Short mmCIF file of C-alpha atoms (C1' of nucleotides) in Angstrom, two decimals:
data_model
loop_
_atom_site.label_atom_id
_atom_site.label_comp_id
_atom_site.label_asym_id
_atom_site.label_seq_id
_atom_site.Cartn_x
_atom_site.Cartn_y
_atom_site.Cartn_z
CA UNK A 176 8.26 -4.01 38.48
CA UNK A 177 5.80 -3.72 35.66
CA UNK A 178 3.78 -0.65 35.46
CA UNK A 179 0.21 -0.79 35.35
CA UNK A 180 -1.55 1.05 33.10
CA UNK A 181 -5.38 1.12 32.32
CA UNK A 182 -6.93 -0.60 29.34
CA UNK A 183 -7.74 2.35 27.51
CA UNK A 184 -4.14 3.56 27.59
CA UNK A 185 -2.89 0.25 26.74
CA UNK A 186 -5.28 0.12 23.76
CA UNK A 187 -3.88 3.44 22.61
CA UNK A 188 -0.22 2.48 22.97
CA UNK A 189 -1.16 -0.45 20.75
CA UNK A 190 -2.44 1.08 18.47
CA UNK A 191 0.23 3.54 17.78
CA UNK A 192 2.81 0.93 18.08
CA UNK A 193 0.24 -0.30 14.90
CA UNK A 194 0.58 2.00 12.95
CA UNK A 195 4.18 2.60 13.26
CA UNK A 196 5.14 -1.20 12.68
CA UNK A 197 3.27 -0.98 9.62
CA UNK A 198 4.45 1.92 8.04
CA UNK A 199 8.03 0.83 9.02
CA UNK A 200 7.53 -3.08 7.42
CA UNK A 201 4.30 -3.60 6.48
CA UNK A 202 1.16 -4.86 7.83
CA UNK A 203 2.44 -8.40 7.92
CA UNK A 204 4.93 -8.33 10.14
CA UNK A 205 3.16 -6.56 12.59
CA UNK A 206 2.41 -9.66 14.78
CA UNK A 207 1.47 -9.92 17.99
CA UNK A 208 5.07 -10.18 19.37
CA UNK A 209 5.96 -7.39 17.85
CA UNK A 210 3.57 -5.09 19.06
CA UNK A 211 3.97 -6.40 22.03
CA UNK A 212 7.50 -5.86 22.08
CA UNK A 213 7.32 -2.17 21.01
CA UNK A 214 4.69 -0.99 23.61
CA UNK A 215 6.96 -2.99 26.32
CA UNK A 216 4.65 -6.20 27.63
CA UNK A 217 4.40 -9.40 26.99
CA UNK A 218 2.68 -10.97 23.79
CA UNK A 219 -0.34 -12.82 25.68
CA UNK A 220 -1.00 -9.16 27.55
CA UNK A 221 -1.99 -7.81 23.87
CA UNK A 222 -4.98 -10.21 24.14
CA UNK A 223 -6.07 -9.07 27.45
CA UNK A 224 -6.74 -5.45 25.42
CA UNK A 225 -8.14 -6.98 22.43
CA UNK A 226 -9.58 -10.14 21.53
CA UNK A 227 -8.19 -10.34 18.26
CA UNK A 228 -5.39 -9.18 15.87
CA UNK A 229 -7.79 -8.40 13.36
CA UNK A 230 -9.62 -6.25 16.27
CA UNK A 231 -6.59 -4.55 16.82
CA UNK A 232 -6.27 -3.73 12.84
CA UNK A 233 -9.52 -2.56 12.86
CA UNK A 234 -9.29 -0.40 15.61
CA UNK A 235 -5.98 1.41 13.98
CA UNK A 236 -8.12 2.32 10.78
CA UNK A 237 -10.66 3.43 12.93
CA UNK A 238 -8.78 5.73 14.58
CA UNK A 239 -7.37 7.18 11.40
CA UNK A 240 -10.87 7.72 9.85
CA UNK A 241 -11.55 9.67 12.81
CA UNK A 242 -8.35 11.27 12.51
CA UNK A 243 -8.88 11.89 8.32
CA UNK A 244 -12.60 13.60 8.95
CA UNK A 245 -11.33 15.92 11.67
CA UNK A 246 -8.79 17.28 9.66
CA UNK A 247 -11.65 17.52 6.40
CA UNK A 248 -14.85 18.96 8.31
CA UNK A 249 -13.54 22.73 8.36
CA UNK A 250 -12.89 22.77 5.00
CA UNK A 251 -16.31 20.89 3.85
CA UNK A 252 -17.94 23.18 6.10
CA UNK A 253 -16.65 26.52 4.91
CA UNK A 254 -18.45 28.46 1.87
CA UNK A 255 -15.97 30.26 -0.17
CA UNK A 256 -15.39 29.45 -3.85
CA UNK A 257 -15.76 25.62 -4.04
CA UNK A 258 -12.88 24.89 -6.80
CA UNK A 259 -10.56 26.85 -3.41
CA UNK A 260 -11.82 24.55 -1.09
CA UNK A 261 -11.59 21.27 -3.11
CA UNK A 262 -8.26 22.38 -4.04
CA UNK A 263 -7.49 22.64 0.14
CA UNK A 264 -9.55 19.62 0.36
CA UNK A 265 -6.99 17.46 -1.20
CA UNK A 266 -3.95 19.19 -0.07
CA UNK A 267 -4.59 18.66 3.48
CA UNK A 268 -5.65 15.56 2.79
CA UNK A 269 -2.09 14.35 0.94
CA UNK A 270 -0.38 16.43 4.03
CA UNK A 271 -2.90 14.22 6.69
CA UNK A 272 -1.98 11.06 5.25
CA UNK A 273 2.05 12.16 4.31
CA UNK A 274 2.92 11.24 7.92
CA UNK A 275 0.58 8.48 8.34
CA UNK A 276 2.76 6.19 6.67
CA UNK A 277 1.10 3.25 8.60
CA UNK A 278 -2.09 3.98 6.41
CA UNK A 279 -1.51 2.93 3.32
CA UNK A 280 0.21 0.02 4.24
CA UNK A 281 -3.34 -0.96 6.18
CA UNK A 282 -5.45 0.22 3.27
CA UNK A 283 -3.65 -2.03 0.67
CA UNK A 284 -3.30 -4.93 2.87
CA UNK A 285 -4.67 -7.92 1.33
CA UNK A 286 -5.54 -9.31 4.81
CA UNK A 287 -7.53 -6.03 5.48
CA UNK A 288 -9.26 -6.86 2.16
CA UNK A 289 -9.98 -10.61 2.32
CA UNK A 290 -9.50 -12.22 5.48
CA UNK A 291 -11.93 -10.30 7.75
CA UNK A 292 -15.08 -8.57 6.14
CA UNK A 293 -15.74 -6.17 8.80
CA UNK A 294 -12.42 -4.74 8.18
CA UNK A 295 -13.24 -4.30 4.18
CA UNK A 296 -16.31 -2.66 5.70
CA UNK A 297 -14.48 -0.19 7.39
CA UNK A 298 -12.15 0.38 4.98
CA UNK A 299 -15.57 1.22 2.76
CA UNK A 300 -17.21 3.41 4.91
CA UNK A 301 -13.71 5.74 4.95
CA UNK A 302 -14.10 6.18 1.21
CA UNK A 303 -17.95 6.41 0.55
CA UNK A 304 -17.98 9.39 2.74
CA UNK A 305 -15.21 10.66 1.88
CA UNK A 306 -16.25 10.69 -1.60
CA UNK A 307 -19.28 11.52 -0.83
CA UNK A 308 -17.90 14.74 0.39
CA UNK A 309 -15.95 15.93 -2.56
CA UNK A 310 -19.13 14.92 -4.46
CA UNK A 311 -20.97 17.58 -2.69
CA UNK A 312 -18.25 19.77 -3.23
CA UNK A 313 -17.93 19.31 -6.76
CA UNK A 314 -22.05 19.94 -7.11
CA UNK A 315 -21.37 23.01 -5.17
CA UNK A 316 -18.82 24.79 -7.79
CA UNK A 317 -21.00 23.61 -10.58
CA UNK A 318 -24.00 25.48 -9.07
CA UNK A 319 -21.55 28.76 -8.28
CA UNK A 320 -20.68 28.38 -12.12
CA UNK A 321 -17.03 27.59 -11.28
CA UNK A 322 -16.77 24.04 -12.09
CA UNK A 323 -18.29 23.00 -15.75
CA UNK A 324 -21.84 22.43 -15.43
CA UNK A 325 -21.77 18.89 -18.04
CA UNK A 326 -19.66 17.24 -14.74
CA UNK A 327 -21.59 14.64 -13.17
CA UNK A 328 -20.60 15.11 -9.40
CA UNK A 329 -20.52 11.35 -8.53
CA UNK A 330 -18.63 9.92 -11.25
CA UNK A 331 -16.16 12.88 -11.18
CA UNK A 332 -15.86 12.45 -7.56
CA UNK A 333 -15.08 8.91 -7.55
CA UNK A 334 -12.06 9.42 -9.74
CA UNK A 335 -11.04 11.97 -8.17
CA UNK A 336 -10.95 9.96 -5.11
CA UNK A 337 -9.04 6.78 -7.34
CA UNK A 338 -6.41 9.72 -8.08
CA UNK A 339 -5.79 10.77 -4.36
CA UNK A 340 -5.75 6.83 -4.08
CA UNK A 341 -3.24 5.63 -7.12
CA UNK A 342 -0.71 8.43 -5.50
CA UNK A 343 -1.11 7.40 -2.12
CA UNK A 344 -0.15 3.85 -3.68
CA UNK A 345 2.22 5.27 -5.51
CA UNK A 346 3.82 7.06 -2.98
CA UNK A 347 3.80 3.56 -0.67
CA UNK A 348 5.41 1.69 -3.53
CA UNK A 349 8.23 4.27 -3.71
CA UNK A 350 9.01 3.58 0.10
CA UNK A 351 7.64 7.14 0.64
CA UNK A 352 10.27 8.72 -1.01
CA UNK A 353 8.11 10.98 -3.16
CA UNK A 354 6.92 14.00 -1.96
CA UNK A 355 3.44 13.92 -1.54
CA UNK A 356 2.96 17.04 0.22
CA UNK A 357 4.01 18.60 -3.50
CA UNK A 358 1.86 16.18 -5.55
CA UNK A 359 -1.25 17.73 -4.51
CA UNK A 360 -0.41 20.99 -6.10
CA UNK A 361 0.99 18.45 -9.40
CA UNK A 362 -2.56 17.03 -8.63
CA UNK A 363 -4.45 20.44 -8.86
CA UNK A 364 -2.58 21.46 -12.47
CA UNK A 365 -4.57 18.17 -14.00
CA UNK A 366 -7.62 18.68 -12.17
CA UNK A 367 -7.87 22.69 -12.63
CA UNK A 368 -8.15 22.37 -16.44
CA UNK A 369 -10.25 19.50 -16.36
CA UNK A 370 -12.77 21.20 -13.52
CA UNK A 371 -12.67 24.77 -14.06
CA UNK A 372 -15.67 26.20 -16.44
CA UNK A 373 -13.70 28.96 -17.81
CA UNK A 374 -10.42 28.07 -18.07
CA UNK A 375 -9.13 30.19 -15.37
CA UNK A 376 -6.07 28.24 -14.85
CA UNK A 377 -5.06 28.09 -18.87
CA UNK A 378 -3.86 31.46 -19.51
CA UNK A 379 -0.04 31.70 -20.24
CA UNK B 210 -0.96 -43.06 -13.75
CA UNK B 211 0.49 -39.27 -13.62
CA UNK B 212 0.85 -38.05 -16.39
CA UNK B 213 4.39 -36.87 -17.15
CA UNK B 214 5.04 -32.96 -18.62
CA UNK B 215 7.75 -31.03 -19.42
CA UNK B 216 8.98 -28.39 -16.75
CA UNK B 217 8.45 -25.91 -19.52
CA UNK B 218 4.56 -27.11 -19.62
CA UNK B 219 4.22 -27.47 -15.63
CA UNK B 220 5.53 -23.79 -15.61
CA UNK B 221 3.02 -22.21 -17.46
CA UNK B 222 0.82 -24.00 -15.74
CA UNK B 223 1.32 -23.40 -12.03
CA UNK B 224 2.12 -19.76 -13.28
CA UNK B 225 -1.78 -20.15 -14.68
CA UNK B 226 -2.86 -21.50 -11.28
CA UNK B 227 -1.22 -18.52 -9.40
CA UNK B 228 -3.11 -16.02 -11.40
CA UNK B 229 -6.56 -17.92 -10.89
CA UNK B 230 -5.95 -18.31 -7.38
CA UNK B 231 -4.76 -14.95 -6.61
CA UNK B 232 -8.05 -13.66 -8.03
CA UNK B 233 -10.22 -16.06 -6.03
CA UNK B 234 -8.80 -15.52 -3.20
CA UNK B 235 -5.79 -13.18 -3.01
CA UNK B 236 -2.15 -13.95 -3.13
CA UNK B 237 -1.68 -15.15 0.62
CA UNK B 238 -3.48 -17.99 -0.36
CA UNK B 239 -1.84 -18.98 -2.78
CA UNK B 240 0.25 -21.53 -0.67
CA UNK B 241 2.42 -23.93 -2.56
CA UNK B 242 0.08 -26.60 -1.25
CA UNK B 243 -3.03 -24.68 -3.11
CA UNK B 244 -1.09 -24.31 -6.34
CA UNK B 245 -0.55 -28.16 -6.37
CA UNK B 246 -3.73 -28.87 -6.43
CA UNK B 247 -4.34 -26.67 -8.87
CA UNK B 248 -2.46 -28.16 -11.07
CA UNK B 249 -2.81 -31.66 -10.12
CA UNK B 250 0.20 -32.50 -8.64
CA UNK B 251 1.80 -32.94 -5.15
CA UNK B 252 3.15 -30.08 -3.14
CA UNK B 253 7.00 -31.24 -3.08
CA UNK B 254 6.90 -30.79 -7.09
CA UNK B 255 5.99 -27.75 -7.21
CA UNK B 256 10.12 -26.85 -6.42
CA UNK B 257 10.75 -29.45 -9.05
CA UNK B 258 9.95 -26.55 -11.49
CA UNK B 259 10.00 -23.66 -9.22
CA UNK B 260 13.13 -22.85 -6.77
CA UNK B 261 11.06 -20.81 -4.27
CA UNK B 262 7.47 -19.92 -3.94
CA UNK B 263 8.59 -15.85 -4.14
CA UNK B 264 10.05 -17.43 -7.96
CA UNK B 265 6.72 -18.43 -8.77
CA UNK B 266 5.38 -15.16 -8.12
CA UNK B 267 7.68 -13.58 -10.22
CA UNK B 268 6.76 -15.47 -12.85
CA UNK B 269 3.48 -14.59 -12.76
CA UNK B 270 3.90 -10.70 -12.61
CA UNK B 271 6.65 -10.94 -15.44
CA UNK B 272 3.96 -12.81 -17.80
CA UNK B 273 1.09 -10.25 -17.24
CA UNK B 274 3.56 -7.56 -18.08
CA UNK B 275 4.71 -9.25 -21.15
CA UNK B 276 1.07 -9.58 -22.28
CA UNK B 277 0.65 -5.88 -21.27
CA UNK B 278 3.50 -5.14 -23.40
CA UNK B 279 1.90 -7.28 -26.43
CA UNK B 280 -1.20 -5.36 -26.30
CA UNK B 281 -0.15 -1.82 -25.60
CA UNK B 282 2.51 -2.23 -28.53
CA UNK B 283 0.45 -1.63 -31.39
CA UNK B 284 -1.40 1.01 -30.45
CA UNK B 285 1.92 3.15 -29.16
CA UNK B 286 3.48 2.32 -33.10
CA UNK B 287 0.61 3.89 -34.42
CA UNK B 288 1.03 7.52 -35.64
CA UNK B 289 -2.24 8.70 -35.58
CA UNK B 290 -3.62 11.84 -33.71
CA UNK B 291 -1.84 11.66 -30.08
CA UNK B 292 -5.28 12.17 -28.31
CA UNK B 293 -6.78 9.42 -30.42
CA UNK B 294 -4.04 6.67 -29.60
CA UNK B 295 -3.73 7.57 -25.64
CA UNK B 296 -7.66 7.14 -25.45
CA UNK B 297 -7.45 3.52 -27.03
CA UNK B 298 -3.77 3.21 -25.19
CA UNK B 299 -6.37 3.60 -21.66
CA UNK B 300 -9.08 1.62 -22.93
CA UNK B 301 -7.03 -1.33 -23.88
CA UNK B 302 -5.62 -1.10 -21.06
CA UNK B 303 -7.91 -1.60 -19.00
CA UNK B 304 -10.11 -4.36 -20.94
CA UNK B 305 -6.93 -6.12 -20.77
CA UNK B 306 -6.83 -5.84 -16.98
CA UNK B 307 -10.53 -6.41 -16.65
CA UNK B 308 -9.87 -10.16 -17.05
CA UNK B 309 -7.36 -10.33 -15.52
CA UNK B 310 -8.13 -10.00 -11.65
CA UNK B 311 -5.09 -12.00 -10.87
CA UNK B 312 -3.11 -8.91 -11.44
CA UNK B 313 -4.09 -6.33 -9.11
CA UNK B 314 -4.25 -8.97 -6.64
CA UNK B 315 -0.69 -9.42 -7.31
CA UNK B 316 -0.03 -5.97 -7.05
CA UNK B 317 -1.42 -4.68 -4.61
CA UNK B 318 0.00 -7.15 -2.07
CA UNK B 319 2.50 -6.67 0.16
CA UNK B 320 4.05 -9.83 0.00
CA UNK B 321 5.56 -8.61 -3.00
CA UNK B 322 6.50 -4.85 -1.83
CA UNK B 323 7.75 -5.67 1.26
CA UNK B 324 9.11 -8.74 1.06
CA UNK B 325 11.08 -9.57 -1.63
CA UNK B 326 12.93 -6.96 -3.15
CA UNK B 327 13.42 -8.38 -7.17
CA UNK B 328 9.82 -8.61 -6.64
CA UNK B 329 9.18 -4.81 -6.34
CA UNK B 330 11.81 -4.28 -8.80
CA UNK B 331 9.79 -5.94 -11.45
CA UNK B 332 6.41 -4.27 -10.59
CA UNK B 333 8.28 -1.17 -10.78
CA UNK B 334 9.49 -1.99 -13.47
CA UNK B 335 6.60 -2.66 -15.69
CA UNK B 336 5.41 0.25 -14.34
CA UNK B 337 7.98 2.90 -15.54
CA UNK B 338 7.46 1.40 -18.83
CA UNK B 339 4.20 2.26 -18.88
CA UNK B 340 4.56 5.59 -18.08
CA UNK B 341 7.13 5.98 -20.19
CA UNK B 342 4.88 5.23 -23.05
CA UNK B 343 2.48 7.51 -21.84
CA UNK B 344 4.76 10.63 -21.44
CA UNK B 345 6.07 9.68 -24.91
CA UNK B 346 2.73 9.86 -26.66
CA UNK B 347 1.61 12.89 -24.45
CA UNK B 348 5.01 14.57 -26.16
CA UNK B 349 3.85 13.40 -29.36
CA UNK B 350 0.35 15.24 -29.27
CA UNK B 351 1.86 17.92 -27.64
CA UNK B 352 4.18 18.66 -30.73
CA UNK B 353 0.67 17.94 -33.06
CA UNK B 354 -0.47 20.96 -30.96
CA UNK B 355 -3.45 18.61 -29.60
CA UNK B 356 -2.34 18.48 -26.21
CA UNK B 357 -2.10 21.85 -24.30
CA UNK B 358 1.50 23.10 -24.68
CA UNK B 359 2.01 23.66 -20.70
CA UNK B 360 1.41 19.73 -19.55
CA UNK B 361 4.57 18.50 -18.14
CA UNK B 362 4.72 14.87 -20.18
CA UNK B 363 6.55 12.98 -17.06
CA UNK B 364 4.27 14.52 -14.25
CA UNK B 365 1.14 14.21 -16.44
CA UNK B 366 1.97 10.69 -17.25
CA UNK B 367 2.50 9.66 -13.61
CA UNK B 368 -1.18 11.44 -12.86
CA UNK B 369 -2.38 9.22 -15.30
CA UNK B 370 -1.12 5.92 -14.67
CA UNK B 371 -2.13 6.24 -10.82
CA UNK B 372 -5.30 7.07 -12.25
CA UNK B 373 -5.44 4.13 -13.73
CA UNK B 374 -3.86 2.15 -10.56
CA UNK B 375 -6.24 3.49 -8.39
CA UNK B 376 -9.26 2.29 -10.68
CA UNK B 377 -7.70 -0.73 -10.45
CA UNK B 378 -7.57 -0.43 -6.72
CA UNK B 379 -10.98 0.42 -6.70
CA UNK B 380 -12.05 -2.30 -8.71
CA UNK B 381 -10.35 -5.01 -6.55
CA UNK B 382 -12.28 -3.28 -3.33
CA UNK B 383 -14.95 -3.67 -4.56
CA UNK B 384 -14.85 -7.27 -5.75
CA UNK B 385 -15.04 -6.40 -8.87
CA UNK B 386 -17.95 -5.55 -9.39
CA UNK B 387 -17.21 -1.86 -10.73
CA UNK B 388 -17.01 -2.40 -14.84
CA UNK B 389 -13.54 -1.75 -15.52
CA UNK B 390 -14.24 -1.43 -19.42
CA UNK B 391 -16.64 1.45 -18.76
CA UNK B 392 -14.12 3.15 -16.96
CA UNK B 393 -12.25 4.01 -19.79
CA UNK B 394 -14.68 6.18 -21.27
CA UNK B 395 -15.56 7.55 -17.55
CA UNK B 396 -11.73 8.42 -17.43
CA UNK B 397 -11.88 10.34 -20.61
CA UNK B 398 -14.42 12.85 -20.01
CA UNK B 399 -12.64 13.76 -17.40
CA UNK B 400 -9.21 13.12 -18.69
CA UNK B 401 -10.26 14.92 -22.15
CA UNK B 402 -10.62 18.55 -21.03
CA UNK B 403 -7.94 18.04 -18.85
CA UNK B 404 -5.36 17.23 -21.75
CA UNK B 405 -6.80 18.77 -24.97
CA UNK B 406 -4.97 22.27 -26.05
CA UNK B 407 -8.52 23.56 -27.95
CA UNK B 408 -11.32 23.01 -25.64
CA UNK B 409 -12.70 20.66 -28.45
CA UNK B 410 -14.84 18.37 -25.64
CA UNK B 411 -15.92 21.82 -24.10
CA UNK B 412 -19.01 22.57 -26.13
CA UNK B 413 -22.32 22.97 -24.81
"C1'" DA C 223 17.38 -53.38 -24.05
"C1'" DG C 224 19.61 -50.68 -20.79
"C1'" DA C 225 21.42 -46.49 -18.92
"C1'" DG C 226 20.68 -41.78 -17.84
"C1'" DT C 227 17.76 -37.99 -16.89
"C1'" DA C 228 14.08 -35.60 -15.06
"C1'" DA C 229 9.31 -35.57 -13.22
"C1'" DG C 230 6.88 -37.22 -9.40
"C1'" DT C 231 5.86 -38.48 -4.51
"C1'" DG C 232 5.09 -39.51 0.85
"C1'" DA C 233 6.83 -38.32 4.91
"C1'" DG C 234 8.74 -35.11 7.57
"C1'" DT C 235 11.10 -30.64 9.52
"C1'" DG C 236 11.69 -26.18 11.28
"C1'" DA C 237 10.09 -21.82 11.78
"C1'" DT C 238 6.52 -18.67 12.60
"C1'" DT C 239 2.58 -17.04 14.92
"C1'" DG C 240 -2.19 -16.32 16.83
"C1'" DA C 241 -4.33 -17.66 20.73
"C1'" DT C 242 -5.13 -20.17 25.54
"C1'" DT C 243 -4.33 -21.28 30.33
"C1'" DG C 244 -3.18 -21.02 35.08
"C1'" DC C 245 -1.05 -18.40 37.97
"C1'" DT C 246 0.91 -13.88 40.08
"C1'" DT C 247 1.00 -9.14 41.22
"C1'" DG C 248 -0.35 -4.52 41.65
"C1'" DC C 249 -4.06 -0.96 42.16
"C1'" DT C 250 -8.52 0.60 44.13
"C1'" DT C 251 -12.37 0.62 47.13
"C1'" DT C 252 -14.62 0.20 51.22
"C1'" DA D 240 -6.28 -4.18 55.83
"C1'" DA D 241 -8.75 -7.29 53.20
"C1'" DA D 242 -11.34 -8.25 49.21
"C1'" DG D 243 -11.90 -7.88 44.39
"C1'" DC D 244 -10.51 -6.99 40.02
"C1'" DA D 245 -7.74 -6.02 36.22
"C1'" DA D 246 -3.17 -6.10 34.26
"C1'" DG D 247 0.72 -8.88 33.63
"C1'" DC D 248 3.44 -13.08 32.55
"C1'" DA D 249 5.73 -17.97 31.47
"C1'" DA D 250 4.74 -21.84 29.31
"C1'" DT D 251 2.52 -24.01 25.84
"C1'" DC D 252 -0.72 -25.31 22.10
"C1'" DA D 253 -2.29 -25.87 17.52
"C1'" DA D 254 -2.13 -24.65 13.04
"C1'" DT D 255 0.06 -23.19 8.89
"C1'" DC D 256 3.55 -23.38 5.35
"C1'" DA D 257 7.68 -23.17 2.68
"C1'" DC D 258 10.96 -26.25 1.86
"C1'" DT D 259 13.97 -30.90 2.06
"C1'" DC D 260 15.04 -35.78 1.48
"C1'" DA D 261 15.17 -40.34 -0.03
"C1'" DC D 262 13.15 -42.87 -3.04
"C1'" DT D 263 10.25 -44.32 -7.25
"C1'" DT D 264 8.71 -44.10 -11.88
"C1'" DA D 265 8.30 -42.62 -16.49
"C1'" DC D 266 10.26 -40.99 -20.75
"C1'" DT D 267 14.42 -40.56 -24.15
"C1'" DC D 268 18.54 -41.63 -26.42
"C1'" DT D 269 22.01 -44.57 -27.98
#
DNA sequence: AGAGTAAGTGAGTGATTGATTGCTTGCTTT
DNA sequence: AAAGCAAGCAATCAATCACTCACTTACTCT
């Protein structure tokens, strides 16, 4: 009666059914049974796919990461003005994560932060880079002469990144009711003035 | 042999544990059992002074954002230069946080969002008053023509307190190892052209 | 001193939940 | 078609935890 269905499409269904329990109530009540329930087997099957919960966690931010730096890598790797691209930068990145509800809800789970390490690790490795690419970015406009030259990419970078980040929060906290499609360009109106070398964006 | 307290005492006690505990090792475990200890009493007396654990919790958010309050309150009755007063209005802030690892702890779990609804209420709660104070004193230098005339108070004063939330955030990733103190002046050069209606940090 | 009140406790309960085990059943390969 | 393997399941375990109960003990007030 059961279907059969290979490991690796088993492992995909549970993730997805991962990431929608958690954006829907939170990473913890997305327990075993339920994500068994929701991808339609039995809760000891979710074991024979992964030998943990906290595997399975991991492997749902994984697969965002991968998701997030696909979406990033054509703009990073395009080489127009660098101020346009940054701006881009962080509107496709509110739009990536606006329906990836599940996200935030793993990012600011205190399980993902103090019960395994590995997962902290991961959740790490998502930022560094990621601020490690707007850093380049940033050094970018300041050598083109568009960004002001007395930024210091790194620190800049970083909270820029803590922006992106208090929204996304924000955003989670409000039961996704703001908009945060629109809060990137809200987002670019602070960070213009504050970037920009000639004040490009401050004529009225 | 144990020593008798007042409920009144015990309370500000085990809301003292909670805070300690929540910044050793994160709200989830702070079990009933853990907060006992603490304290140095049994478990089952915990509910002598607390109805449910989620109460306790409470407790502990609504003191942090009545010490908030205290220290916040005399720098927003000052009448000073706008710019001047939101600079110390961040800094204080966030020295205030600094010890205070408890809090984000708190926060940022979802315990609190997802589970119990008063719970969320009073995190939002604090929080609107915050930005409430913000927007007002962003108004204020606004009409002192120190602030550029074309911020929008409410939007600029959200940017700015998930600025400061995801700081926070950051800060708790990391273990806190990231100087929150520091931050504040890291914030401001950044912050500073951003806001400021005359370019004044702008000179080479 | 004696009664009333409130803090304190040991023992236990019920609910949840991650994980294990032993067995069955379906698919693939030769 | 038979073997081998991987997916599936029912039943169950073990641990964790918030919370309750019946009872004791200490302080306070008259």
């Amino acid at each position: 009666m059961a279907l059969r269905k290979s490991s690796d499409e088993r492992r995909e269904e549970i993730v997805q059914a991962v990431l929608d329990l958690a954006a829907e109530h939170g990473v913890k009540r997305v327990t075993t049974q339920a994500i068994a329930e929701r991808v339609g087997i039995a809760q000891p099957t979710v074991f024979r796919h992964f030998k943990t919960r906290d595997a399975i966690l991991r492997a749902a931010l994984e697969w965002i990461g991968k998701g997030l730096m696909t979406v990033l890598t054509p703009v990073l790797a395009g080489s127009g003005p660098a101020d346009e691209r940054l701006r881009q930068l962080l509107t496709r990145q509110l739009q990536f994560i606006s329906h990836r509800k599940g996200l935030p809800r793993l990012l600011f789970s205190e399980r993902l932060h103090l019960e395994d390490p590995e997962l902290k690790a991961v959740v790490r490795r998502i930022m560094d880079a990621y601020t490690d690419r707007v850093a380049t970015l940033l050094r970018e406009g300041i050598e083109q002469g568009r960004f002001r030259s007395e930024l210091d990419p790194e620190e800049t970078a970083q909270l820029i990144v803590s922006l992106v980040q208090g929204l996304v929060m924000r955003w989670s906290l409000t039961d996704f009711t703001l908009s945060l499609g629109e809060q990137g360009e809200v987002l670019w109106r602070l960070l213009g003035p504050a970037l920009l070398s000639h004040g490009i964006e401050r004529t009225r």
